[in-house]
Short mmCIF file of C-alpha atoms and ligand atoms in Angstrom, two decimals:
data_model
loop_
_atom_site.label_atom_id
_atom_site.label_comp_id
_atom_site.label_asym_id
_atom_site.label_seq_id
_atom_site.Cartn_x
_atom_site.Cartn_y
_atom_site.Cartn_z
CA MET A 111 7.87 -11.81 13.11
CA ARG A 112 8.58 -11.13 9.70
CA ARG A 113 12.16 -12.15 8.42
CA LYS A 114 13.72 -8.93 6.68
CA LEU A 115 14.87 -9.41 2.94
CA ALA A 116 17.36 -8.02 0.75
CA ALA A 117 16.79 -9.04 -2.85
CA GLY A 118 18.85 -8.04 -5.80
CA ASN A 119 17.38 -8.07 -9.37
CA TRP A 120 20.23 -8.18 -11.85
CA LYS A 121 17.82 -7.66 -14.82
CA MET A 122 19.53 -8.49 -18.17
CA ASN A 123 23.34 -8.02 -16.83
CA GLY A 124 25.78 -10.37 -16.23
CA THR A 125 27.70 -13.28 -17.98
CA GLY A 126 29.85 -16.00 -16.22
CA ALA A 127 32.14 -13.48 -14.84
CA ALA A 128 29.56 -11.76 -12.75
CA LEU A 129 29.65 -14.73 -10.75
CA SER A 130 32.57 -13.61 -8.83
CA GLU A 131 30.42 -11.05 -7.28
CA LEU A 132 28.15 -13.93 -5.67
CA GLU A 133 31.66 -15.58 -4.48
CA ALA A 134 32.54 -12.34 -2.63
CA LEU A 135 28.86 -11.97 -1.20
CA SER A 136 28.89 -15.71 -0.12
CA ALA A 137 32.14 -15.32 1.58
CA SER A 138 30.96 -12.37 3.50
CA TYR A 139 27.72 -13.84 4.45
CA PRO A 140 28.08 -17.39 5.37
CA THR A 141 25.04 -16.75 7.55
CA SER A 142 22.98 -13.85 8.07
CA PRO A 143 19.84 -12.93 10.23
CA VAL A 144 18.27 -11.55 7.02
CA GLU A 145 17.38 -13.18 3.83
CA ILE A 146 19.59 -12.57 0.96
CA LEU A 147 18.30 -13.26 -2.36
CA ILE A 148 19.97 -12.62 -5.67
CA CYS A 149 17.93 -12.95 -9.05
CA PRO A 150 20.35 -13.06 -11.86
CA PRO A 151 19.58 -13.67 -15.50
CA ALA A 152 18.10 -17.21 -16.12
CA THR A 153 21.25 -18.10 -17.89
CA LEU A 154 23.33 -17.90 -14.60
CA LEU A 155 20.66 -19.33 -12.30
CA HIS A 156 22.10 -22.99 -12.06
CA ARG A 157 25.71 -21.74 -11.70
CA ALA A 158 24.64 -19.20 -9.34
CA SER A 159 22.83 -21.67 -7.04
CA ALA A 160 25.88 -23.85 -6.88
CA THR A 161 28.12 -20.84 -6.12
CA VAL A 162 25.87 -19.68 -3.07
CA LYS A 163 25.30 -23.21 -1.88
CA ASP A 164 27.06 -23.23 1.49
CA SER A 165 26.20 -19.48 2.29
CA GLY A 166 23.32 -17.36 3.62
CA LEU A 167 22.30 -16.59 -0.08
CA THR A 168 19.73 -18.00 -2.14
CA VAL A 169 18.76 -17.13 -5.90
CA GLY A 170 15.59 -16.53 -7.70
CA GLY A 171 14.29 -15.87 -11.17
CA GLN A 172 13.07 -12.71 -12.87
CA ASP A 173 9.78 -14.03 -14.44
CA CYS A 174 8.04 -17.28 -15.15
CA HIS A 175 5.32 -18.54 -17.55
CA ALA A 176 1.93 -19.07 -16.31
CA ALA A 177 1.65 -22.60 -17.72
CA VAL A 178 3.23 -25.48 -16.29
CA SER A 179 4.84 -26.70 -19.36
CA GLY A 180 4.11 -26.65 -23.32
CA ALA A 181 4.70 -24.85 -26.51
CA HIS A 182 6.07 -21.52 -25.33
CA THR A 183 9.20 -20.79 -27.27
CA GLY A 184 11.74 -18.83 -25.17
CA ASP A 185 9.69 -19.12 -21.95
CA LEU A 186 10.66 -20.65 -18.83
CA SER A 187 8.33 -22.50 -16.26
CA ALA A 188 8.41 -22.19 -12.53
CA GLN A 189 9.31 -25.73 -12.11
CA MET A 190 12.27 -25.11 -14.31
CA LEU A 191 13.28 -22.33 -12.11
CA LEU A 192 13.15 -24.61 -9.30
CA ASP A 193 14.99 -27.26 -10.95
CA ALA A 194 17.77 -24.76 -11.63
CA GLY A 195 17.91 -24.06 -7.77
CA ALA A 196 15.68 -21.08 -7.34
CA ASN A 197 13.39 -20.42 -4.43
CA ALA A 198 11.72 -17.37 -5.40
CA VAL A 199 10.59 -15.43 -8.59
CA ILE A 200 9.90 -11.65 -9.32
CA LEU A 201 6.52 -11.08 -11.10
CA GLY A 202 5.06 -7.98 -12.61
CA HIS A 203 8.29 -5.92 -12.29
CA SER A 204 7.29 -2.65 -14.09
CA GLU A 205 9.83 -3.37 -17.00
CA ARG A 206 7.90 -6.88 -17.69
CA ARG A 207 4.47 -4.63 -17.67
CA GLU A 208 5.91 -2.10 -20.16
CA ASP A 209 8.34 -4.23 -22.30
CA HIS A 210 5.99 -7.40 -22.54
CA GLY A 211 2.48 -5.86 -22.01
CA GLU A 212 2.07 -7.81 -18.79
CA GLN A 213 -1.39 -6.91 -17.47
CA ASN A 214 -2.49 -7.95 -13.60
CA ASP A 215 -4.41 -11.18 -14.92
CA ASP A 216 -1.23 -12.47 -16.49
CA ILE A 217 0.82 -11.69 -13.23
CA ARG A 218 -2.03 -13.24 -11.03
CA ALA A 219 -1.65 -16.57 -13.23
CA LYS A 220 2.24 -16.59 -13.07
CA ALA A 221 1.85 -15.95 -9.28
CA ARG A 222 -0.51 -19.06 -8.95
CA THR A 223 1.72 -21.42 -10.96
CA ALA A 224 4.66 -20.21 -8.99
CA MET A 225 3.34 -20.82 -5.77
CA ASP A 226 1.85 -24.16 -6.61
CA ALA A 227 5.43 -25.00 -7.72
CA GLY A 228 6.78 -23.97 -4.33
CA LEU A 229 8.32 -20.64 -5.13
CA LYS A 230 8.08 -17.64 -3.19
CA ALA A 231 6.39 -14.76 -5.60
CA ILE A 232 7.80 -11.34 -5.38
CA ILE A 233 4.86 -9.26 -6.87
CA CYS A 234 5.66 -5.69 -7.74
CA VAL A 235 3.48 -2.72 -7.73
CA GLY A 236 4.19 0.93 -8.30
CA GLU A 237 2.79 4.13 -9.92
CA SER A 238 4.10 6.00 -12.65
CA LEU A 239 5.22 9.93 -12.14
CA GLU A 240 1.96 10.95 -13.74
CA GLN A 241 -0.36 8.70 -11.76
CA ARG A 242 1.52 10.28 -8.44
CA GLU A 243 0.99 13.53 -9.71
CA ALA A 244 -2.45 12.91 -10.27
CA ALA A 245 -2.77 11.84 -6.74
CA ASN A 246 -3.94 8.30 -7.86
CA THR A 247 -1.04 6.43 -6.28
CA LEU A 248 -3.17 4.35 -3.71
CA ASP A 249 -5.87 3.68 -6.42
CA ILE A 250 -3.29 2.27 -8.81
CA ILE A 251 -1.63 0.12 -6.03
CA GLY A 252 -4.66 -1.19 -4.85
CA GLY A 253 -5.94 -2.01 -8.18
CA GLN A 254 -2.64 -3.92 -9.17
CA MET A 255 -2.73 -5.79 -5.52
CA SER A 256 -6.51 -7.02 -6.44
CA GLY A 257 -5.75 -8.11 -9.81
CA SER A 258 -2.10 -9.69 -9.55
CA ILE A 259 -2.09 -11.30 -5.95
CA PRO A 260 -3.84 -14.64 -6.15
CA ASP A 261 -6.23 -16.03 -3.42
CA GLN A 262 -3.51 -18.73 -2.21
CA ALA A 263 -1.18 -16.07 -0.89
CA THR A 264 0.35 -16.39 2.43
CA GLY A 265 3.17 -14.83 4.44
CA GLU A 266 5.31 -17.65 3.39
CA ASN A 267 4.57 -17.47 -0.45
CA LEU A 268 4.08 -13.92 -1.12
CA ILE A 269 6.29 -10.95 -0.84
CA VAL A 270 5.11 -7.68 -2.26
CA ALA A 271 7.58 -5.02 -3.69
CA TYR A 272 6.40 -1.54 -3.74
CA GLU A 273 8.58 -0.05 -6.57
CA PRO A 274 7.42 3.51 -8.03
CA ILE A 275 8.28 3.38 -11.64
CA TRP A 276 9.81 6.75 -11.67
CA ALA A 277 12.16 5.79 -8.96
CA ILE A 278 13.80 2.70 -10.68
CA GLY A 279 17.10 3.32 -11.94
CA THR A 280 16.67 7.18 -12.02
CA GLY A 281 18.30 8.03 -8.42
CA LYS A 282 15.07 9.69 -7.59
CA VAL A 283 13.41 8.38 -4.35
CA PRO A 284 10.32 9.17 -2.78
CA THR A 285 10.16 10.91 0.71
CA LEU A 286 10.00 8.51 3.58
CA GLU A 287 6.56 9.85 4.21
CA GLU A 288 5.58 8.63 0.87
CA ILE A 289 7.06 5.24 1.35
CA GLY A 290 5.54 4.91 4.83
CA GLU A 291 2.29 6.01 3.31
CA VAL A 292 2.03 3.28 0.75
CA HIS A 293 3.50 0.43 2.67
CA ASP A 294 0.84 1.14 5.51
CA PHE A 295 -1.77 1.06 2.80
CA ILE A 296 -0.52 -2.26 1.36
CA ARG A 297 -0.46 -3.81 5.00
CA ALA A 298 -3.92 -2.44 5.58
CA ARG A 299 -5.13 -4.11 2.06
CA LEU A 300 -3.50 -7.37 2.62
CA GLU A 301 -4.93 -7.53 6.36
CA ARG A 302 -8.50 -6.82 4.80
CA ARG A 303 -8.26 -9.33 2.20
CA PHE A 304 -6.35 -12.33 3.88
CA GLY A 305 -7.07 -11.60 7.52
CA GLU A 306 -4.65 -10.02 10.12
CA GLY A 307 -2.52 -13.36 10.59
CA VAL A 308 -1.62 -13.73 6.93
CA GLY A 309 -1.87 -9.99 6.21
CA ARG A 310 0.72 -9.03 8.97
CA SER A 311 3.19 -12.08 7.78
CA VAL A 312 3.65 -11.00 4.22
CA ARG A 313 6.92 -9.17 3.66
CA LEU A 314 6.88 -5.79 1.92
CA LEU A 315 10.10 -4.60 0.04
CA TYR A 316 10.66 -1.03 -1.12
CA GLY A 317 12.42 -0.87 -4.75
CA GLY A 318 13.73 2.03 -6.37
CA SER A 319 17.15 3.55 -6.33
CA VAL A 320 17.96 2.06 -3.02
CA LYS A 321 21.87 2.46 -2.21
CA PRO A 322 24.07 2.01 0.64
CA GLY A 323 23.82 5.49 1.61
CA ASN A 324 19.96 5.66 1.59
CA ALA A 325 19.14 2.37 2.94
CA ALA A 326 19.23 2.78 6.61
CA GLU A 327 16.76 5.64 6.57
CA ILE A 328 14.43 3.69 4.23
CA PHE A 329 14.40 0.54 6.28
CA ALA A 330 13.47 2.60 9.50
CA VAL A 331 10.06 3.32 7.68
CA SER A 332 7.32 1.30 9.19
CA ASN A 333 6.18 -1.73 7.32
CA VAL A 334 9.59 -1.60 5.28
CA ASP A 335 10.85 -5.28 5.66
CA GLY A 336 13.62 -5.08 3.14
CA ALA A 337 14.49 -3.95 -0.28
CA LEU A 338 14.21 -5.05 -4.11
CA VAL A 339 17.50 -3.51 -5.46
CA GLY A 340 18.50 -3.24 -9.11
CA GLY A 341 21.63 -1.38 -9.92
CA ALA A 342 23.36 -1.71 -6.45
CA SER A 343 22.85 -5.16 -6.27
CA LEU A 344 25.43 -5.91 -9.26
CA LYS A 345 28.28 -5.30 -7.15
CA ALA A 346 29.08 -7.41 -4.01
CA GLU A 347 30.29 -4.15 -1.98
CA ASP A 348 27.39 -1.92 -2.85
CA PHE A 349 24.82 -4.76 -1.96
CA SER A 350 26.90 -5.65 1.17
CA GLY A 351 26.42 -1.97 2.52
CA ILE A 352 22.90 -2.51 1.89
CA ILE A 353 22.56 -5.83 3.65
CA ARG A 354 24.37 -4.23 6.51
CA ALA A 355 21.97 -1.68 6.69
CA LEU A 356 18.92 -4.02 6.95
CA GLU A 357 21.02 -6.37 9.41
CA ASN A 358 21.39 -3.16 11.64
CA ALA A 359 17.59 -2.23 11.25
C1 PEP B 829 14.44 -2.67 -9.77
O1 PEP B 829 14.68 -2.73 -11.05
O2 PEP B 829 13.61 -3.50 -9.08
C2 PEP B 829 15.12 -1.56 -9.15
C3 PEP B 829 14.53 -1.07 -7.97
O3 PEP B 829 16.16 -0.83 -9.57
P1 PEP B 829 17.08 0.34 -8.94
O4 PEP B 829 17.52 -0.39 -7.74
O5 PEP B 829 18.34 0.15 -10.04
O6 PEP B 829 16.31 1.40 -8.82
#
């Protein structure tokens, strides 16, 4: 049985004042049948972890370096995220792939280090609009999965987020059939590579313009175990609407 997961990605948004949103969420969800994860900017991670301490929420990072430590100015190691209170890290988000030229190999190396440190790796995959229009979506997703998911993946340490690039922050969402097709494909690929036991235990998130108003129908799609949410995770009220939809799914 896969535990459903609502994950929020705050990206480069939020200073100390934003912790009030986490206080509100923590008060609303002292416990929950679903896992609730917020990935704030690294500057807030330690305080965010203290804020959610006695609640049903946990916190995670948005990236980590592939090395354990060393001369990498401005970067953060998986161990540092763990030390600041994180239990998960988002890797290979399309904004990292685009802004920082991250390739599948880089993401696989980061995921290995994150998993070795005891973090859950949320590995993002997704196609551009051009790739979808050229009917290349499944090829692209398959290639990203082979390239960026390390061999040591299990249902405990890996979560895959399907995030069509053209749906992120745009208000555009694929049809439910399109989401289902990709999620079924990801599940089949995981089962083929890791065996049925592991393949069936990895959680698959959909990400891209999930809002309280469309969450319930997305969560009803087969092999959707939750969501990775950007914009609608910044306000407790919006994210609550998504958490409630997941609790009722
Ligand atoms: C994201 O950046 O992971 C994301 C899904 O953003 P949004 O929900 O704003 O589309």
